[in-house]
Amino acid sequence: MSFPSLLRRRSLIVSVASAAVLTGCSSGSDAAGSGGSTSVSARARARAARDSRELLRQYDAVLAVHPALAERLRPLRAEVAAHAAAFEEGTAPTASGSASPSRTASAAASPAVAADEKSALASLAAAERSLADQRAKALLDVPGELARLLAGVAAAGAGHAYLLTKGDR
């Protein structure tokens, strides 16, 4: 089996798992929690959305410097965008409104990208892995649906890190 077909198969598996997570968790509310847990959830959702948007900026920066990676990165980037949208779905208008200025600011200060593809992919993999670890820790502090969403997105991020580094072995 060739590497591109293996990568497509693994990307498909990660995509299906992510879609299931997003479908099952993004439309639910955290209303089961009371008082303080609602604000904890809102802050956690806003942070997760912001973190996903930052990861999107990193994907975009790598794609701008290394357009030959587009076929490999496009499905992963699309999932990161879906994760950001799922987190933003549950945020208050002021929290989701704050995402727009950061997108505008991101155009001015693009993340640094390594000149060689292998290093650029390693950097993306490290960012995915770090964010997955951060989300796995955060899910312990939030209620129900948001914890499930964070867990699923953390698992997808770990899958992305694997896919980004698999071609280097």
CSV table of N, CA and C in Angstrom, one decimal:
chain,number,residue,atom,x,y,z
A,1,MET,N,0.9,-1.2,0.0
A,1,MET,CA,0.0,0.0,0.0
A,1,MET,C,0.9,1.2,0.0
A,2,SER,N,0.6,2.2,-0.9
A,2,SER,CA,1.5,3.4,-1.0
A,2,SER,C,1.2,4.3,0.1
A,3,PHE,N,2.2,5.2,0.4
A,3,PHE,CA,2.0,6.2,1.5
A,3,PHE,C,0.8,7.1,1.3
A,4,PRO,N,0.6,7.7,0.1
A,4,PRO,CA,-0.6,8.5,-0.1
A,4,PRO,C,-1.9,7.8,0.2
A,5,SER,N,-2.0,6.6,-0.2
A,5,SER,CA,-3.3,5.9,0.1
A,5,SER,C,-3.4,5.5,1.6
A,6,LEU,N,-2.3,5.2,2.2
A,6,LEU,CA,-2.3,5.0,3.6
A,6,LEU,C,-2.7,6.2,4.4
A,7,LEU,N,-2.1,7.4,4.0
A,7,LEU,CA,-2.4,8.7,4.6
A,7,LEU,C,-3.9,9.0,4.4
A,8,ARG,N,-4.4,8.8,3.2
A,8,ARG,CA,-5.9,9.1,2.9
A,8,ARG,C,-6.7,8.2,3.8
A,9,ARG,N,-6.4,6.9,4.0
A,9,ARG,CA,-7.2,6.0,4.8
A,9,ARG,C,-7.2,6.5,6.3
A,10,ARG,N,-6.0,6.8,6.8
A,10,ARG,CA,-5.9,7.3,8.2
A,10,ARG,C,-6.6,8.6,8.3
A,11,SER,N,-6.5,9.5,7.4
A,11,SER,CA,-7.1,10.8,7.4
A,11,SER,C,-8.7,10.6,7.5
A,12,LEU,N,-9.1,9.7,6.7
A,12,LEU,CA,-10.6,9.3,6.7
A,12,LEU,C,-11.0,8.8,8.0
A,13,ILE,N,-10.2,8.0,8.6
A,13,ILE,CA,-10.6,7.4,10.0
A,13,ILE,C,-10.7,8.6,11.0
A,14,VAL,N,-9.7,9.4,11.0
A,14,VAL,CA,-9.6,10.6,11.9
A,14,VAL,C,-10.8,11.5,11.6
A,15,SER,N,-11.1,11.7,10.3
A,15,SER,CA,-12.2,12.6,9.9
A,15,SER,C,-13.6,12.1,10.4
A,16,VAL,N,-13.8,10.8,10.2
A,16,VAL,CA,-15.0,10.2,10.7
A,16,VAL,C,-15.2,10.3,12.2
A,17,ALA,N,-14.1,10.0,12.9
A,17,ALA,CA,-14.1,10.1,14.4
A,17,ALA,C,-14.4,11.5,14.8
A,18,SER,N,-13.8,12.5,14.1
A,18,SER,CA,-14.1,13.9,14.5
A,18,SER,C,-15.5,14.3,14.2
A,19,ALA,N,-16.0,13.8,13.0
A,19,ALA,CA,-17.4,14.2,12.7
A,19,ALA,C,-18.4,13.6,13.7
A,20,ALA,N,-18.1,12.4,14.2
A,20,ALA,CA,-19.0,11.8,15.2
A,20,ALA,C,-18.9,12.6,16.5
A,21,VAL,N,-17.7,13.0,16.8
A,21,VAL,CA,-17.6,13.8,18.1
A,21,VAL,C,-18.4,15.1,17.9
A,22,LEU,N,-18.1,15.8,16.8
A,22,LEU,CA,-18.8,17.1,16.6
A,22,LEU,C,-20.3,17.0,16.5
A,23,THR,N,-20.8,16.0,15.8
A,23,THR,CA,-22.2,15.8,15.7
A,23,THR,C,-22.8,15.5,17.1
A,24,GLY,N,-22.2,14.6,17.8
A,24,GLY,CA,-22.7,14.2,19.1
A,24,GLY,C,-22.6,15.2,20.2
A,25,CYS,N,-21.7,16.1,20.1
A,25,CYS,CA,-21.4,17.0,21.3
A,25,CYS,C,-21.6,18.5,21.0
A,26,SER,N,-21.5,18.9,19.8
A,26,SER,CA,-21.5,20.4,19.6
A,26,SER,C,-22.9,21.0,19.8
A,27,SER,N,-23.9,20.3,19.6
A,27,SER,CA,-25.3,20.9,19.7
A,27,SER,C,-25.8,20.8,21.1
A,28,GLY,N,-25.2,20.0,22.0
A,28,GLY,CA,-25.7,19.9,23.3
A,28,GLY,C,-25.3,21.2,24.1
A,29,SER,N,-26.0,21.4,25.2
A,29,SER,CA,-25.7,22.5,26.1
A,29,SER,C,-25.1,22.0,27.4
A,30,ASP,N,-24.5,22.9,28.1
A,30,ASP,CA,-24.0,22.6,29.4
A,30,ASP,C,-24.9,23.2,30.5
A,31,ALA,N,-26.2,23.3,30.1
A,31,ALA,CA,-27.1,23.8,31.1
A,31,ALA,C,-27.3,23.0,32.3
A,32,ALA,N,-26.9,21.7,32.2
A,32,ALA,CA,-27.0,20.8,33.4
A,32,ALA,C,-26.2,21.3,34.6
A,33,GLY,N,-25.1,22.0,34.2
A,33,GLY,CA,-24.3,22.6,35.3
A,33,GLY,C,-25.0,23.8,35.8
A,34,SER,N,-24.7,24.3,37.0
A,34,SER,CA,-25.4,25.5,37.5
A,34,SER,C,-24.4,26.6,37.8
A,35,GLY,N,-24.9,27.8,37.8
A,35,GLY,CA,-24.1,28.9,38.3
A,35,GLY,C,-22.7,29.0,37.7
A,36,GLY,N,-21.7,28.7,38.6
A,36,GLY,CA,-20.3,28.8,38.3
A,36,GLY,C,-19.9,28.0,37.1
A,37,SER,N,-20.5,26.8,37.0
A,37,SER,CA,-20.0,25.9,35.9
A,37,SER,C,-20.4,26.5,34.6
A,38,THR,N,-21.4,27.3,34.5
A,38,THR,CA,-21.8,27.9,33.2
A,38,THR,C,-20.7,28.9,32.8
A,39,SER,N,-20.2,29.7,33.7
A,39,SER,CA,-19.1,30.6,33.4
A,39,SER,C,-17.8,29.9,33.1
A,40,VAL,N,-17.5,28.8,33.8
A,40,VAL,CA,-16.4,28.0,33.6
A,40,VAL,C,-16.5,27.4,32.2
A,41,SER,N,-17.6,26.9,31.8
A,41,SER,CA,-17.8,26.4,30.5
A,41,SER,C,-17.6,27.4,29.4
A,42,ALA,N,-18.2,28.6,29.6
A,42,ALA,CA,-18.1,29.7,28.6
A,42,ALA,C,-16.6,30.1,28.5
A,43,ARG,N,-15.9,30.2,29.5
A,43,ARG,CA,-14.5,30.5,29.4
A,43,ARG,C,-13.7,29.4,28.7
A,44,ALA,N,-14.0,28.2,29.1
A,44,ALA,CA,-13.3,27.0,28.5
A,44,ALA,C,-13.6,27.0,27.0
A,45,ARG,N,-14.9,27.2,26.6
A,45,ARG,CA,-15.2,27.2,25.2
A,45,ARG,C,-14.5,28.3,24.4
A,46,ALA,N,-14.5,29.5,25.0
A,46,ALA,CA,-13.9,30.6,24.4
A,46,ALA,C,-12.4,30.4,24.2
A,47,ARG,N,-11.8,29.8,25.2
A,47,ARG,CA,-10.3,29.5,25.1
A,47,ARG,C,-10.1,28.4,24.0
A,48,ALA,N,-10.9,27.4,24.0
A,48,ALA,CA,-10.7,26.3,23.1
A,48,ALA,C,-10.9,26.8,21.6
A,49,ALA,N,-11.9,27.7,21.4
A,49,ALA,CA,-12.1,28.3,20.1
A,49,ALA,C,-10.9,29.1,19.7
A,50,ARG,N,-10.4,29.9,20.6
A,50,ARG,CA,-9.3,30.8,20.4
A,50,ARG,C,-8.0,29.9,20.0
A,51,ASP,N,-7.8,28.8,20.8
A,51,ASP,CA,-6.7,27.9,20.5
A,51,ASP,C,-6.8,27.3,19.2
A,52,SER,N,-8.1,26.9,18.8
A,52,SER,CA,-8.3,26.3,17.5
A,52,SER,C,-8.0,27.3,16.4
A,53,ARG,N,-8.4,28.5,16.6
A,53,ARG,CA,-8.2,29.6,15.6
A,53,ARG,C,-6.7,29.8,15.4
A,54,GLU,N,-5.9,29.8,16.5
A,54,GLU,CA,-4.5,29.9,16.5
A,54,GLU,C,-3.8,28.8,15.7
A,55,LEU,N,-4.3,27.6,16.0
A,55,LEU,CA,-3.8,26.4,15.2
A,55,LEU,C,-4.1,26.5,13.7
A,56,LEU,N,-5.3,27.1,13.4
A,56,LEU,CA,-5.6,27.3,12.0
A,56,LEU,C,-4.6,28.3,11.4
A,57,ARG,N,-4.2,29.3,12.1
A,57,ARG,CA,-3.2,30.3,11.6
A,57,ARG,C,-1.9,29.6,11.3
A,58,GLN,N,-1.6,28.6,12.2
A,58,GLN,CA,-0.3,27.9,12.0
A,58,GLN,C,-0.4,27.0,10.7
A,59,TYR,N,-1.6,26.4,10.5
A,59,TYR,CA,-1.8,25.6,9.3
A,59,TYR,C,-1.7,26.5,8.1
A,60,ASP,N,-2.4,27.7,8.1
A,60,ASP,CA,-2.4,28.6,7.0
A,60,ASP,C,-1.0,29.1,6.7
A,61,ALA,N,-0.2,29.4,7.7
A,61,ALA,CA,1.2,29.9,7.5
A,61,ALA,C,2.0,28.8,6.9
A,62,VAL,N,1.9,27.5,7.3
A,62,VAL,CA,2.7,26.4,6.7
A,62,VAL,C,2.2,26.3,5.2
A,63,LEU,N,0.9,26.4,5.0
A,63,LEU,CA,0.4,26.2,3.6
A,63,LEU,C,0.9,27.4,2.7
A,64,ALA,N,1.0,28.6,3.3
A,64,ALA,CA,1.5,29.7,2.5
A,64,ALA,C,3.0,29.5,2.1
A,65,VAL,N,3.8,29.0,3.0
A,65,VAL,CA,5.2,28.8,2.7
A,65,VAL,C,5.5,27.5,1.9
A,66,HIS,N,4.7,26.5,2.1
A,66,HIS,CA,4.8,25.2,1.5
A,66,HIS,C,3.6,24.7,0.8
A,67,PRO,N,3.2,25.3,-0.3
A,67,PRO,CA,1.9,25.0,-1.0
A,67,PRO,C,1.9,23.5,-1.5
A,68,ALA,N,3.1,22.9,-1.6
A,68,ALA,CA,3.1,21.5,-2.0
A,68,ALA,C,2.5,20.5,-1.0
A,69,LEU,N,2.3,21.0,0.2
A,69,LEU,CA,1.8,20.2,1.3
A,69,LEU,C,0.2,20.3,1.4
A,70,ALA,N,-0.4,21.1,0.5
A,70,ALA,CA,-1.8,21.3,0.5
A,70,ALA,C,-2.6,20.1,0.6
A,71,GLU,N,-2.3,19.1,-0.3
A,71,GLU,CA,-3.2,17.9,-0.3
A,71,GLU,C,-3.1,17.1,1.0
A,72,ARG,N,-1.9,17.1,1.6
A,72,ARG,CA,-1.7,16.4,2.9
A,72,ARG,C,-2.4,17.2,4.0
A,73,LEU,N,-2.3,18.5,4.0
A,73,LEU,CA,-2.8,19.3,5.2
A,73,LEU,C,-4.3,19.7,5.1
A,74,ARG,N,-4.8,19.8,3.9
A,74,ARG,CA,-6.2,20.3,3.7
A,74,ARG,C,-7.2,19.6,4.6
A,75,PRO,N,-7.2,18.3,4.7
A,75,PRO,CA,-8.2,17.6,5.5
A,75,PRO,C,-8.0,17.9,7.0
A,76,LEU,N,-6.8,17.9,7.4
A,76,LEU,CA,-6.5,18.2,8.8
A,76,LEU,C,-6.9,19.6,9.2
A,77,ARG,N,-6.6,20.6,8.3
A,77,ARG,CA,-7.0,22.0,8.5
A,77,ARG,C,-8.5,22.1,8.6
A,78,ALA,N,-9.2,21.4,7.7
A,78,ALA,CA,-10.6,21.5,7.7
A,78,ALA,C,-11.2,21.0,9.0
A,79,GLU,N,-10.6,20.0,9.6
A,79,GLU,CA,-11.1,19.5,10.9
A,79,GLU,C,-10.9,20.5,12.0
A,80,VAL,N,-9.7,21.1,12.0
A,80,VAL,CA,-9.4,22.1,13.0
A,80,VAL,C,-10.4,23.3,12.9
A,81,ALA,N,-10.8,23.7,11.6
A,81,ALA,CA,-11.8,24.7,11.4
A,81,ALA,C,-13.1,24.3,12.0
A,82,ALA,N,-13.5,23.0,11.8
A,82,ALA,CA,-14.7,22.5,12.3
A,82,ALA,C,-14.7,22.4,13.9
A,83,HIS,N,-13.5,22.2,14.4
A,83,HIS,CA,-13.4,22.2,15.9
A,83,HIS,C,-13.6,23.6,16.4
A,84,ALA,N,-13.0,24.6,15.8
A,84,ALA,CA,-13.2,26.0,16.2
A,84,ALA,C,-14.7,26.3,16.1
A,85,ALA,N,-15.3,26.0,15.1
A,85,ALA,CA,-16.8,26.3,14.9
A,85,ALA,C,-17.6,25.6,16.0
A,86,ALA,N,-17.3,24.4,16.3
A,86,ALA,CA,-18.0,23.7,17.4
A,86,ALA,C,-17.8,24.3,18.7
A,87,PHE,N,-16.6,24.8,19.0
A,87,PHE,CA,-16.4,25.5,20.3
A,87,PHE,C,-17.1,26.9,20.3
A,88,GLU,N,-17.1,27.5,19.1
A,88,GLU,CA,-17.7,28.9,19.0
A,88,GLU,C,-19.2,28.8,19.1
A,89,GLU,N,-19.8,27.6,18.7
A,89,GLU,CA,-21.2,27.5,18.7
A,89,GLU,C,-21.8,27.7,20.1
A,90,GLY,N,-21.1,27.3,21.1
A,90,GLY,CA,-21.6,27.4,22.5
A,90,GLY,C,-21.2,28.7,23.2
A,91,THR,N,-20.5,29.6,22.6
A,91,THR,CA,-20.0,30.8,23.3
A,91,THR,C,-21.0,31.9,23.2
A,92,ALA,N,-21.0,32.8,24.1
A,92,ALA,CA,-21.8,34.0,24.1
A,92,ALA,C,-21.4,34.9,22.9
A,93,PRO,N,-22.3,35.7,22.5
A,93,PRO,CA,-22.0,36.6,21.3
A,93,PRO,C,-20.7,37.4,21.6
A,94,THR,N,-20.5,37.9,22.8
A,94,THR,CA,-19.3,38.7,23.1
A,94,THR,C,-18.0,37.8,22.9
A,95,ALA,N,-18.1,36.5,23.3
A,95,ALA,CA,-16.9,35.7,23.2
A,95,ALA,C,-16.6,35.3,21.7
A,96,SER,N,-17.7,35.0,21.0
A,96,SER,CA,-17.4,34.7,19.6
A,96,SER,C,-17.1,35.9,18.8
A,97,GLY,N,-17.6,37.1,19.2
A,97,GLY,CA,-17.2,38.3,18.5
A,97,GLY,C,-15.8,38.6,18.7
A,98,SER,N,-15.2,38.2,19.8
A,98,SER,CA,-13.8,38.5,20.0
A,98,SER,C,-12.9,37.6,19.1
A,99,ALA,N,-13.4,36.6,18.5
A,99,ALA,CA,-12.6,35.8,17.6
A,99,ALA,C,-12.3,36.6,16.3
A,100,SER,N,-13.2,37.5,15.9
A,100,SER,CA,-12.9,38.2,14.6
A,100,SER,C,-11.7,39.1,14.7
A,101,PRO,N,-11.6,40.0,15.7
A,101,PRO,CA,-10.4,40.8,15.7
A,101,PRO,C,-9.1,40.0,15.7
A,102,SER,N,-9.1,38.8,16.4
A,102,SER,CA,-7.9,38.1,16.4
A,102,SER,C,-7.5,37.5,15.0
A,103,ARG,N,-8.6,37.2,14.2
A,103,ARG,CA,-8.3,36.8,12.9
A,103,ARG,C,-7.7,38.0,12.0
A,104,THR,N,-8.2,39.2,12.3
A,104,THR,CA,-7.7,40.3,11.6
A,104,THR,C,-6.3,40.6,12.0
A,105,ALA,N,-6.0,40.5,13.3
A,105,ALA,CA,-4.6,40.7,13.8
A,105,ALA,C,-3.7,39.6,13.3
A,106,SER,N,-4.3,38.4,13.1
A,106,SER,CA,-3.4,37.3,12.7
A,106,SER,C,-2.9,37.5,11.3
A,107,ALA,N,-3.6,38.2,10.4
A,107,ALA,CA,-3.1,38.5,9.1
A,107,ALA,C,-1.8,39.3,9.1
A,108,ALA,N,-1.7,40.2,10.1
A,108,ALA,CA,-0.5,41.0,10.3
A,108,ALA,C,0.7,40.3,10.8
A,109,ALA,N,0.4,39.4,11.8
A,109,ALA,CA,1.5,38.7,12.4
A,109,ALA,C,1.4,37.2,12.2
A,110,SER,N,1.8,36.7,11.1
A,110,SER,CA,1.8,35.3,10.8
A,110,SER,C,2.8,34.5,11.6
A,111,PRO,N,2.5,33.3,12.0
A,111,PRO,CA,3.5,32.5,12.7
A,111,PRO,C,4.7,32.2,11.9
A,112,ALA,N,5.8,32.0,12.5
A,112,ALA,CA,7.1,31.7,11.8
A,112,ALA,C,7.0,30.2,11.3
A,113,VAL,N,7.5,30.0,10.1
A,113,VAL,CA,7.4,28.6,9.5
A,113,VAL,C,8.8,28.2,9.1
A,114,ALA,N,9.2,27.0,9.4
A,114,ALA,CA,10.5,26.5,8.9
A,114,ALA,C,10.6,26.4,7.4
A,115,ALA,N,11.8,26.6,6.9
A,115,ALA,CA,12.0,26.7,5.5
A,115,ALA,C,11.9,25.3,4.8
A,116,ASP,N,12.1,24.2,5.6
A,116,ASP,CA,12.0,22.9,5.0
A,116,ASP,C,10.7,22.3,5.5
A,117,GLU,N,10.1,21.5,4.6
A,117,GLU,CA,8.8,20.9,4.8
A,117,GLU,C,8.8,20.0,6.1
A,118,LYS,N,9.8,19.2,6.2
A,118,LYS,CA,9.8,18.2,7.3
A,118,LYS,C,9.8,19.0,8.7
A,119,SER,N,10.5,20.0,8.8
A,119,SER,CA,10.5,20.8,10.1
A,119,SER,C,9.2,21.5,10.2
A,120,ALA,N,8.6,22.0,9.1
A,120,ALA,CA,7.3,22.7,9.2
A,120,ALA,C,6.2,21.7,9.7
A,121,LEU,N,6.2,20.5,9.2
A,121,LEU,CA,5.3,19.5,9.6
A,121,LEU,C,5.5,19.1,11.1
A,122,ALA,N,6.8,19.0,11.5
A,122,ALA,CA,7.1,18.6,12.9
A,122,ALA,C,6.6,19.7,13.8
A,123,SER,N,6.7,21.0,13.4
A,123,SER,CA,6.2,22.1,14.2
A,123,SER,C,4.7,22.0,14.3
A,124,LEU,N,4.0,21.7,13.2
A,124,LEU,CA,2.5,21.6,13.3
A,124,LEU,C,2.1,20.4,14.2
A,125,ALA,N,2.9,19.3,14.1
A,125,ALA,CA,2.6,18.1,14.9
A,125,ALA,C,2.8,18.4,16.4
A,126,ALA,N,3.8,19.2,16.7
A,126,ALA,CA,4.1,19.6,18.1
A,126,ALA,C,3.0,20.5,18.6
A,127,ALA,N,2.5,21.4,17.7
A,127,ALA,CA,1.4,22.3,18.1
A,127,ALA,C,0.1,21.4,18.4
A,128,GLU,N,-0.2,20.5,17.5
A,128,GLU,CA,-1.4,19.6,17.7
A,128,GLU,C,-1.2,18.8,18.9
A,129,ARG,N,-0.1,18.2,19.2
A,129,ARG,CA,0.1,17.4,20.4
A,129,ARG,C,0.0,18.2,21.7
A,130,SER,N,0.6,19.4,21.7
A,130,SER,CA,0.5,20.3,22.8
A,130,SER,C,-0.9,20.7,23.1
A,131,LEU,N,-1.6,21.0,22.1
A,131,LEU,CA,-3.0,21.4,22.3
A,131,LEU,C,-3.9,20.3,22.7
A,132,ALA,N,-3.6,19.1,22.2
A,132,ALA,CA,-4.4,17.9,22.6
A,132,ALA,C,-4.1,17.6,24.1
A,133,ASP,N,-2.9,17.7,24.5
A,133,ASP,CA,-2.6,17.5,25.9
A,133,ASP,C,-3.3,18.6,26.8
A,134,GLN,N,-3.2,19.8,26.4
A,134,GLN,CA,-3.9,20.9,27.1
A,134,GLN,C,-5.4,20.6,27.3
A,135,ARG,N,-6.0,20.2,26.2
A,135,ARG,CA,-7.4,19.9,26.2
A,135,ARG,C,-7.8,18.7,27.0
A,136,ALA,N,-6.9,17.7,27.0
A,136,ALA,CA,-7.2,16.5,27.9
A,136,ALA,C,-7.2,16.9,29.3
A,137,LYS,N,-6.3,17.8,29.7
A,137,LYS,CA,-6.3,18.3,31.1
A,137,LYS,C,-7.5,19.2,31.4
A,138,ALA,N,-7.9,20.0,30.5
A,138,ALA,CA,-9.0,21.0,30.7
A,138,ALA,C,-10.3,20.2,30.8
A,139,LEU,N,-10.5,19.1,30.2
A,139,LEU,CA,-11.8,18.4,30.2
A,139,LEU,C,-12.1,18.0,31.6
A,140,LEU,N,-11.2,17.9,32.5
A,140,LEU,CA,-11.5,17.5,33.9
A,140,LEU,C,-12.2,18.6,34.7
A,141,ASP,N,-12.1,19.8,34.2
A,141,ASP,CA,-12.7,20.9,34.9
A,141,ASP,C,-14.0,21.5,34.4
A,142,VAL,N,-14.5,20.8,33.3
A,142,VAL,CA,-15.8,21.3,32.7
A,142,VAL,C,-16.8,20.2,32.8
A,143,PRO,N,-18.1,20.6,32.7
A,143,PRO,CA,-19.2,19.6,32.8
A,143,PRO,C,-19.5,18.9,31.5
A,144,GLY,N,-20.2,17.8,31.6
A,144,GLY,CA,-20.8,17.0,30.5
A,144,GLY,C,-20.4,17.1,29.1
A,145,GLU,N,-21.2,17.8,28.3
A,145,GLU,CA,-21.1,17.9,26.9
A,145,GLU,C,-19.8,18.5,26.5
A,146,LEU,N,-19.4,19.6,27.2
A,146,LEU,CA,-18.1,20.3,26.8
A,146,LEU,C,-17.0,19.3,27.1
A,147,ALA,N,-17.0,18.6,28.2
A,147,ALA,CA,-15.9,17.6,28.5
A,147,ALA,C,-15.8,16.6,27.4
A,148,ARG,N,-17.0,16.1,26.9
A,148,ARG,CA,-17.0,15.1,25.8
A,148,ARG,C,-16.4,15.7,24.5
A,149,LEU,N,-16.8,17.0,24.2
A,149,LEU,CA,-16.3,17.7,23.1
A,149,LEU,C,-14.8,17.9,23.2
A,150,LEU,N,-14.3,18.3,24.3
A,150,LEU,CA,-12.9,18.5,24.5
A,150,LEU,C,-12.1,17.2,24.3
A,151,ALA,N,-12.7,16.1,24.9
A,151,ALA,CA,-12.0,14.8,24.8
A,151,ALA,C,-11.9,14.3,23.3
A,152,GLY,N,-13.0,14.5,22.6
A,152,GLY,CA,-13.0,14.1,21.2
A,152,GLY,C,-12.1,14.9,20.4
A,153,VAL,N,-12.0,16.2,20.6
A,153,VAL,CA,-11.2,17.1,19.8
A,153,VAL,C,-9.7,16.8,20.2
A,154,ALA,N,-9.4,16.5,21.5
A,154,ALA,CA,-8.1,16.2,21.9
A,154,ALA,C,-7.6,14.9,21.2
A,155,ALA,N,-8.5,13.9,21.1
A,155,ALA,CA,-8.2,12.7,20.4
A,155,ALA,C,-7.9,12.9,18.9
A,156,ALA,N,-8.7,13.8,18.3
A,156,ALA,CA,-8.5,14.1,16.9
A,156,ALA,C,-7.2,14.8,16.8
A,157,GLY,N,-6.8,15.7,17.7
A,157,GLY,CA,-5.5,16.4,17.6
A,157,GLY,C,-4.4,15.5,17.7
A,158,ALA,N,-4.5,14.5,18.6
A,158,ALA,CA,-3.5,13.5,18.7
A,158,ALA,C,-3.3,12.7,17.4
A,159,GLY,N,-4.5,12.4,16.8
A,159,GLY,CA,-4.5,11.7,15.5
A,159,GLY,C,-3.8,12.6,14.4
A,160,HIS,N,-4.1,13.9,14.5
A,160,HIS,CA,-3.4,14.8,13.5
A,160,HIS,C,-1.9,14.8,13.7
A,161,ALA,N,-1.5,14.8,14.9
A,161,ALA,CA,0.0,14.8,15.2
A,161,ALA,C,0.6,13.5,14.7
A,162,TYR,N,-0.1,12.4,14.8
A,162,TYR,CA,0.4,11.2,14.3
A,162,TYR,C,0.5,11.2,12.8
A,163,LEU,N,-0.6,11.7,12.1
A,163,LEU,CA,-0.6,11.8,10.7
A,163,LEU,C,0.5,12.7,10.1
A,164,LEU,N,0.7,13.8,10.9
A,164,LEU,CA,1.7,14.8,10.4
A,164,LEU,C,3.2,14.2,10.5
A,165,THR,N,3.4,13.3,11.4
A,165,THR,CA,4.7,12.8,11.6
A,165,THR,C,4.9,11.4,11.0
A,166,LYS,N,3.9,10.7,10.6
A,166,LYS,CA,3.9,9.4,10.1
A,166,LYS,C,4.8,9.3,8.8
A,167,GLY,N,4.7,10.3,7.9
A,167,GLY,CA,5.4,10.3,6.7
A,167,GLY,C,6.9,10.4,6.9
A,168,ASP,N,7.4,10.8,8.0
A,168,ASP,CA,8.8,11.0,8.3
A,168,ASP,C,9.5,9.7,8.7
A,169,ARG,N,8.8,8.7,8.9
A,169,ARG,CA,9.4,7.4,9.4
A,169,ARG,C,9.8,6.5,8.3
